[in-house]
Coordinates of C-alpha atoms and ligand atoms in Angstrom, one line a residue:
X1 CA 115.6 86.7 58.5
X2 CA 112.8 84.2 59.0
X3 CA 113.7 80.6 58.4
X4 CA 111.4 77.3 58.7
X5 CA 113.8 76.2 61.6
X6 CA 113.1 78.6 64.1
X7 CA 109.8 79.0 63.2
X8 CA 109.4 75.5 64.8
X9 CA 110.4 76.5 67.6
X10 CA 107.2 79.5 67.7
X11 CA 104.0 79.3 67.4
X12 CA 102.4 78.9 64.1
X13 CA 102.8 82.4 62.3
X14 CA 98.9 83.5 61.6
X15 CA 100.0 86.2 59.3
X16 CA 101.5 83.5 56.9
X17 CA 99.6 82.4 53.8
X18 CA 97.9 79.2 54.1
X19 CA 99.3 76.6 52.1
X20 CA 97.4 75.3 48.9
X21 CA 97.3 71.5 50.0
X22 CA 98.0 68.9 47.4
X23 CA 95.6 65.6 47.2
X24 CA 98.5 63.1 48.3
X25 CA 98.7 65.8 51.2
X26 CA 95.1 66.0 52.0
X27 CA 95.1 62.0 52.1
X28 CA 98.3 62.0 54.4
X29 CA 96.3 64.6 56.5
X30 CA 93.3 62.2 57.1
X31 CA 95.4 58.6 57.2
X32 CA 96.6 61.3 60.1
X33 CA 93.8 62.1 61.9
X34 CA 92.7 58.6 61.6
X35 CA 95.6 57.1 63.5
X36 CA 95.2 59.8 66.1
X37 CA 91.4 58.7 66.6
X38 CA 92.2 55.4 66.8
X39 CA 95.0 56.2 69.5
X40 CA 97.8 55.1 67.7
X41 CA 101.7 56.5 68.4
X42 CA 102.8 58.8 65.4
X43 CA 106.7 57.9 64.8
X44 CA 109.4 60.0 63.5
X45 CA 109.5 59.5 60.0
X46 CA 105.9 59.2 59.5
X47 CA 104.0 62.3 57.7
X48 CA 102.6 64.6 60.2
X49 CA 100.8 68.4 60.4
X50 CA 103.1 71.1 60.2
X51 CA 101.6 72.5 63.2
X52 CA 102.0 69.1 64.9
X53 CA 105.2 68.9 64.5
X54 CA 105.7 72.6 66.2
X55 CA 103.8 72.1 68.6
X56 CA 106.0 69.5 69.9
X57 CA 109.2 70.5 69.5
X58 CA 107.8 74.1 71.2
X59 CA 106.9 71.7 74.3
X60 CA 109.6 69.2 74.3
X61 CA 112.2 71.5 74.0
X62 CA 110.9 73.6 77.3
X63 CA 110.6 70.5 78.9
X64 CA 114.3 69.7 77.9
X65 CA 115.4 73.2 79.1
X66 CA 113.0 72.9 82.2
X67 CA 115.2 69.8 82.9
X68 CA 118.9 71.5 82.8
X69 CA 118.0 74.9 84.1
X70 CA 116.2 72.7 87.1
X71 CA 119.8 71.5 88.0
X72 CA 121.0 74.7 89.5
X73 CA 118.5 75.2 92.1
X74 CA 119.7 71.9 93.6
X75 CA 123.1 71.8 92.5
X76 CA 123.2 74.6 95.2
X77 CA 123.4 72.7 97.7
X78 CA 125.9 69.5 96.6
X79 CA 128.5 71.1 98.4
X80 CA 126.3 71.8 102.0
X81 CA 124.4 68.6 102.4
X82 CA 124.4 67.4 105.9
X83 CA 125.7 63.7 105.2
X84 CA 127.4 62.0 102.8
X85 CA 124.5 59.6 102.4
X86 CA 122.1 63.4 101.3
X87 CA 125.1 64.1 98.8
X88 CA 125.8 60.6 97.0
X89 CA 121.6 61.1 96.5
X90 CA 121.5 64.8 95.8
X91 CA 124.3 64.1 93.5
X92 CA 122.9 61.4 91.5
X93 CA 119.7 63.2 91.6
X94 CA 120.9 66.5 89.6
X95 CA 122.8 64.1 87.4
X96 CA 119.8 61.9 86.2
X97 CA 118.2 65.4 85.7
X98 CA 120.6 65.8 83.0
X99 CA 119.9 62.5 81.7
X100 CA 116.6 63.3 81.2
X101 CA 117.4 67.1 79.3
X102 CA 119.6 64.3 77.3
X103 CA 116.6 62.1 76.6
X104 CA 114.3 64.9 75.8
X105 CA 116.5 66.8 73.5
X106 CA 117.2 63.6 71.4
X107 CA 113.0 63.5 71.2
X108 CA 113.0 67.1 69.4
X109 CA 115.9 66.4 67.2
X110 CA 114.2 63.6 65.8
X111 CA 111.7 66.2 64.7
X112 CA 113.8 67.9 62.9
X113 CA 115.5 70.9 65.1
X114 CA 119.1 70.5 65.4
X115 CA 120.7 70.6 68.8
X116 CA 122.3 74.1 68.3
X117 CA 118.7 75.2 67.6
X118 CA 117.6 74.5 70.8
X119 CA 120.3 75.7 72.8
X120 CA 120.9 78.6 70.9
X121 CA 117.0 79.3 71.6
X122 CA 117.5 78.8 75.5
X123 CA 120.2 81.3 75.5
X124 CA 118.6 84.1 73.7
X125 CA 115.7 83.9 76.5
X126 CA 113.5 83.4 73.2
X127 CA 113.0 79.7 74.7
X128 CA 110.6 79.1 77.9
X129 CA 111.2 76.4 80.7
X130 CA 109.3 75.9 83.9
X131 CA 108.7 78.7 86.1
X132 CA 109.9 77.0 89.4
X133 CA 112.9 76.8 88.3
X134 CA 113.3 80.5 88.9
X135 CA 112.6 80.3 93.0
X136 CA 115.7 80.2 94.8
X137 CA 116.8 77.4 97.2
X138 CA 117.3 79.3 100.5
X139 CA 118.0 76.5 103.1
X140 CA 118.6 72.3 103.1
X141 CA 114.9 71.8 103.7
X142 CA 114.3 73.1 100.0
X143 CA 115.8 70.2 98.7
X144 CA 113.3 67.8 100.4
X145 CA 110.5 70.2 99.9
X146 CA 111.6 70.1 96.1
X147 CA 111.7 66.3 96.1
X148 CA 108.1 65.8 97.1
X149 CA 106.6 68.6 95.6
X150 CA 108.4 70.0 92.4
X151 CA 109.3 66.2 91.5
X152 CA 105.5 65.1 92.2
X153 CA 103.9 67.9 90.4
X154 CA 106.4 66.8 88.0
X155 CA 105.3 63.5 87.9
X156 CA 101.6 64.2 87.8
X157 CA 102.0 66.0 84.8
X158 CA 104.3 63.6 83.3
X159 CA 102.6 60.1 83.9
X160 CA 100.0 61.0 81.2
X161 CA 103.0 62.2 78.6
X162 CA 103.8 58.6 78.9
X163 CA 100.6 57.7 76.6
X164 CA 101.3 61.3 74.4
X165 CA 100.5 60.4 70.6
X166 CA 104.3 60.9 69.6
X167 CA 106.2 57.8 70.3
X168 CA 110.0 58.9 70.7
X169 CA 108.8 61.6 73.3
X170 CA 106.5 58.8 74.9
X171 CA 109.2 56.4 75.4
X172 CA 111.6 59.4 76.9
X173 CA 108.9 60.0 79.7
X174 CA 108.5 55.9 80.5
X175 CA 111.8 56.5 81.8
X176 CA 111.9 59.6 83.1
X177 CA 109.0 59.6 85.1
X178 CA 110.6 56.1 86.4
X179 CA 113.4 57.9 88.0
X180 CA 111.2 61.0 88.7
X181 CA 109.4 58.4 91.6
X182 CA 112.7 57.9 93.3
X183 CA 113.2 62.2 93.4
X184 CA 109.8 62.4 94.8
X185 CA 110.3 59.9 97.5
X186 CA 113.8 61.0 98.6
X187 CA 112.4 64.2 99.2
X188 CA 109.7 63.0 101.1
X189 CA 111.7 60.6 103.1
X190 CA 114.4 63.7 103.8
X191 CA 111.2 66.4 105.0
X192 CA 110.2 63.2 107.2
X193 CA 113.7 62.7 108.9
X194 CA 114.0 66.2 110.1
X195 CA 109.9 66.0 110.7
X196 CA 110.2 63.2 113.4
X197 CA 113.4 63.4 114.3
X198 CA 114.7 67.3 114.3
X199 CA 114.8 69.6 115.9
X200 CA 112.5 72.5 116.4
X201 CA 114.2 74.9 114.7
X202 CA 114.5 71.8 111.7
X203 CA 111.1 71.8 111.7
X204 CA 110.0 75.0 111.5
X205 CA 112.7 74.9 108.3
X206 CA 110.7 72.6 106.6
X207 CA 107.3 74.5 107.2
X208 CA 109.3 77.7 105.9
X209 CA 110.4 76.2 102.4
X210 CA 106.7 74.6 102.7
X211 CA 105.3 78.1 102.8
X212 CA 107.8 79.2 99.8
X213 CA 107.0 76.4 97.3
X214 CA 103.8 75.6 97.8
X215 CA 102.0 78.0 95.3
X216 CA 105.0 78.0 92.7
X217 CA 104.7 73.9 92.5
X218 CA 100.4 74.4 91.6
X219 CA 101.8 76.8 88.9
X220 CA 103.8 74.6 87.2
X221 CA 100.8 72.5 86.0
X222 CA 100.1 75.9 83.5
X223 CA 97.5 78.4 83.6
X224 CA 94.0 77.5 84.1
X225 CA 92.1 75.5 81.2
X226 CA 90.0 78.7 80.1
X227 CA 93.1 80.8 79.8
X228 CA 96.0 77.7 78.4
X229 CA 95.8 78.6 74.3
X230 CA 97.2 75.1 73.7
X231 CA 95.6 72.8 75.5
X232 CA 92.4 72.2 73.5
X233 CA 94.3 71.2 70.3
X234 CA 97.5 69.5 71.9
X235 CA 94.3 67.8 74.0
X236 CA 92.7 67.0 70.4
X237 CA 96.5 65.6 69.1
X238 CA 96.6 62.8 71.8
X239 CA 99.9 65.4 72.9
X240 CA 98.7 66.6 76.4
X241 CA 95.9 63.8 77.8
X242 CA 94.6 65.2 81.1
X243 CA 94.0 68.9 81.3
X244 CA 96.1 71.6 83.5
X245 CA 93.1 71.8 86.2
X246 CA 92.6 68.5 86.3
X247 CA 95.9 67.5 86.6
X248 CA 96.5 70.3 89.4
X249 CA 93.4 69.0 91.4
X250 CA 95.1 66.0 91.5
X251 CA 98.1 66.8 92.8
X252 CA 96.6 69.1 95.6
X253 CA 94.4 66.1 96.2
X254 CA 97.2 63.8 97.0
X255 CA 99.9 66.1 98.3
X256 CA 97.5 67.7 101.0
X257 CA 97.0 64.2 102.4
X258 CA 100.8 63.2 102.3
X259 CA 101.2 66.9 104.2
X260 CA 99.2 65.2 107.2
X261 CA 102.2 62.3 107.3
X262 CA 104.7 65.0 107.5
X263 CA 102.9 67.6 110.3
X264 CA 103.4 70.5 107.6
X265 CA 100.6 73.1 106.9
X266 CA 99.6 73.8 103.2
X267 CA 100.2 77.9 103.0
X268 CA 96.6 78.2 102.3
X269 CA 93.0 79.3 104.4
X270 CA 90.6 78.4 101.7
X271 CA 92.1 74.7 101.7
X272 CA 89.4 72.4 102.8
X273 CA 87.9 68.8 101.8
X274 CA 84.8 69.1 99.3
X275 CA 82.9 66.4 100.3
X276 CA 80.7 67.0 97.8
X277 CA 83.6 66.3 94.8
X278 CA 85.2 64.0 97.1
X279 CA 88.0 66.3 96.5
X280 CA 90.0 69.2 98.3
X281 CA 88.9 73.2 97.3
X282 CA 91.7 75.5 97.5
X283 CA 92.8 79.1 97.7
X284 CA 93.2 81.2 93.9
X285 CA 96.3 81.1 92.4
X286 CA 98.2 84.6 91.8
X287 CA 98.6 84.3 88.0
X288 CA 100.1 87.6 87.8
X289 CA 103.2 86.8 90.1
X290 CA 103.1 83.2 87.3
X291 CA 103.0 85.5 84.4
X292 CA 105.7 87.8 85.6
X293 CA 107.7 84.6 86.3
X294 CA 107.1 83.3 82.6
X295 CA 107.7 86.7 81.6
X296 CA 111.3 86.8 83.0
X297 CA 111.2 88.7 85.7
X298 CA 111.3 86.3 88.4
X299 CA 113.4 86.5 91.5
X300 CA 115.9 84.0 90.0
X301 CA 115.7 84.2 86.0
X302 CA 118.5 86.8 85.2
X303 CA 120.9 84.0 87.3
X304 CA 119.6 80.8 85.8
X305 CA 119.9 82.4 82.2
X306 CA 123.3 83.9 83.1
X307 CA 124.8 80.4 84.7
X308 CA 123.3 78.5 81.7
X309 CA 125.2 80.8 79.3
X310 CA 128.4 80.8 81.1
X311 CA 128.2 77.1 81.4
X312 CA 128.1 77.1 77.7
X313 CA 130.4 79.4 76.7
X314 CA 132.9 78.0 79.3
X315 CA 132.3 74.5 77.6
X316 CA 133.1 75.4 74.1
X317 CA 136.9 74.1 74.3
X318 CA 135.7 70.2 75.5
X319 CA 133.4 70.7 72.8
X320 CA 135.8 71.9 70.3
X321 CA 138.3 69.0 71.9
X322 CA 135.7 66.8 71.0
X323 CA 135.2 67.2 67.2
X324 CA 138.9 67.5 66.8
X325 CA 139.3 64.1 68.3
X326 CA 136.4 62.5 66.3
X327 CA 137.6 64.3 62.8
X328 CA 141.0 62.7 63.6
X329 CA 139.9 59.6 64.3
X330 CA 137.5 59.6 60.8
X331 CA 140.8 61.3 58.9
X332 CA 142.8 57.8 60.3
X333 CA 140.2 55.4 59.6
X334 CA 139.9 56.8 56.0
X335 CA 143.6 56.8 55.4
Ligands
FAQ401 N1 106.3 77.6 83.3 O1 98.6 76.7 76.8 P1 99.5 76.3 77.9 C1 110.6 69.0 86.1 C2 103.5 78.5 79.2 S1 110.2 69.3 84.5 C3 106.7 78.3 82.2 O2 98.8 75.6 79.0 P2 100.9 73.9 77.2 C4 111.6 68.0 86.5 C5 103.4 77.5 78.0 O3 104.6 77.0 77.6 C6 109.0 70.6 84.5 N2 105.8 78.4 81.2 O4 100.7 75.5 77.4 C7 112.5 68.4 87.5 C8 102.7 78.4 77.0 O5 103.6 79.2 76.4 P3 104.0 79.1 74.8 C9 108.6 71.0 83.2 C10 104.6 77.8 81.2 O6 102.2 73.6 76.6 C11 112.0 68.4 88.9 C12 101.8 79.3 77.8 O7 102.4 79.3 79.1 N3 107.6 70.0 82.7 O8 110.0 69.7 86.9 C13 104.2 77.1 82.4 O9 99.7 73.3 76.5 C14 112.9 68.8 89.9 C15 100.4 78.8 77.9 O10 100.2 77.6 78.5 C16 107.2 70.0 81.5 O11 107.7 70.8 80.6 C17 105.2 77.0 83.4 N4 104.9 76.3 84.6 O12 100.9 73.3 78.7 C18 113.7 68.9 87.2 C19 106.2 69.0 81.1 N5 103.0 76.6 82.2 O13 104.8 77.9 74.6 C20 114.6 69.4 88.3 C21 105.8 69.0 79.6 C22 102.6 77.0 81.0 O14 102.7 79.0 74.0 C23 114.1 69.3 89.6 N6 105.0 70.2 79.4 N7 103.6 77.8 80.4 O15 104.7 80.4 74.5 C24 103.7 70.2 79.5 O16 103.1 69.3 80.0 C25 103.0 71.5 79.1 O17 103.8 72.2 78.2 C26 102.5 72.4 80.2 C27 101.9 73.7 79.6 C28 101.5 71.8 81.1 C29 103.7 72.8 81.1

């Protein structure tokens, strides 16, 4: 059965009749596009688009799931870091990760998807989150090589969310990104340890998870602009504010000169300074293999679904703990 609720979390349906918009509707709609014009933030209990609306719950909810299935690929390796000092970080790391699912999932309820929604969405596999998160984390150098460039894509993509036209999901990423900085130099600082001080073997580890994560961190920024069905009117809604190219020329443009600090080799022939653009050219992207990864049927999806589910399912007695105590504590504060 169709309901509105999960249709906010799709895409808008274009068999659907078009509503017959009232006046007082038709005035909301351009007091709306005004305030977008003039660059002002839309808060949560002001009248918005339908389609506005969807459209962000559809991204900050990925984001959100992107966010707690990107746990497990680090949480991997808690129990194997080399030194107490890489735990406490790694640790703390994964755990502001969930803080930031937290933040993110409080952004969509406010737009009116419960919780349970969301989840139950994530579950089904109806939901997306990011495709990296479906790489696995073979050796200790992945966790630095995720630091600097899974967190700094990350960032890259997230600075600009900071000034996104919906205020609650704007304030979530002033914060997040924030903490993001410190994941991005951690890594960094862990792939320059075992750069300048390892051994040979150490290093050749790093330029191995290099090699692996290189192209999967470019594809997180989302297909190209010609090809990204979203981007023109999320780009029009103040939502997204620098495009998917742009944002992964960026990114390319300052990771390849960070690379040089480290001693690692980008995975790529083509890679070579435009002078030109004053910026770096580089090798095509295999969209199918991104595709196939969005599709599912990456090396690690079936796992990250499966621990996700488990992790719920074992959960369901704290949670059931839970409202027990709070309804007992409401029944004695009645009484
Ligand atoms: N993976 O038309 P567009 C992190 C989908 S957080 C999977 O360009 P849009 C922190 C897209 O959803 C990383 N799917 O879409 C961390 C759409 O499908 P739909 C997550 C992807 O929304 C670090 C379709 O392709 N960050 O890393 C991907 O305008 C370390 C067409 O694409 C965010 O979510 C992808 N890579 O632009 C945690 C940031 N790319 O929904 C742990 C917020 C595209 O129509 C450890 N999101 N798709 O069925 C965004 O900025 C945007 O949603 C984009 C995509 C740029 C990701």
């Amino acid at each position: 059965m169709y309901t509105q609720a999960m249709d906010t979390m799709g895409k808008d349906r274009e068999d659907a009749p078009k509503p017959v918009r009232s006046a007082e509707e038709a005035a909301h709609q351009q007091e709306f596009d005004a305030r977008i014009d003039a660059g002002e933030f839309i808060e949560a209990k002001d009248w918005m688009p339908e389609n506005y609306r969807r459209t962000l719950v559809r991204q900050i909810s990925q984001h959100a799931h992107s966010e707690i299935v990107g746990m497990l690929p680090e949480g991997n390796w808690i129990s194997r870091a080399p030194t107490l000092k890489r735990k406490a970080i790694l640790l703390a790391k994964v755990q502001d990760e969930a803080g930031h699912g937290l933040y993110l999932y409080a952004a969509a309820e406010t737009l009116g998807t419960s919780r349970d929604q969301l989840y139950e969405a994530l579950h089904s596999g109806k939901a997306k989150y990011s495709s990296i998160f479906n790489y696995p984390t073979l050796t200790w150098a992945d966790m630095g090589v995720i630091g600097w460039l899974v967190d700094g894509a990350a960032i890259m993509n997230q600075v600009p969310l900071c000034r996104c036209s919906y205020a609650p999901y704007a304030r979530a990423m002033v914060r997040i990104c924030r903490e993001e900085s410190f994941h991005q130099r951690q890594g960094f600082e862990a792939l320059l340890t075992m750069m300048s001080h390892g051994s040979e073997a150490q290093k050749a580890m790093v330029q191995d998870a290099v090699d692996r994560w290189w192209w999967p961190s470019l594809m997180m920024f989302g297909p190209p602009d010609a090809d990204s069905p979203n981007s023109e009117q999320s780009m029009r809604w103040g939502i997204k504010r620098i495009s998917n190219d742009d944002l992964r020329q960026k990114f390319v443009d300052a990771t390849v000169e960070q690379s040089k600090l480290l001693g690692v080799t980008m995975p790529d022939r083509e890679l070579r300074w435009n002078e030109e653009r004053q910026s770096y050219d580089f090798g095509v992207i295999d969209w199918k293999e991104f595709w196939q990864v969005v599709g599912g049927d990456g090396p690690c999806n079936r796992e990250r679904l499966a621990a996700r589910v488990k992790a719920w399912d074992e959960g369901a007695w704290v949670r059931d703990a839970a409202m027990a105590h709070a309804s007992k504590q409401t029944y004695q504060e009645a009484a």
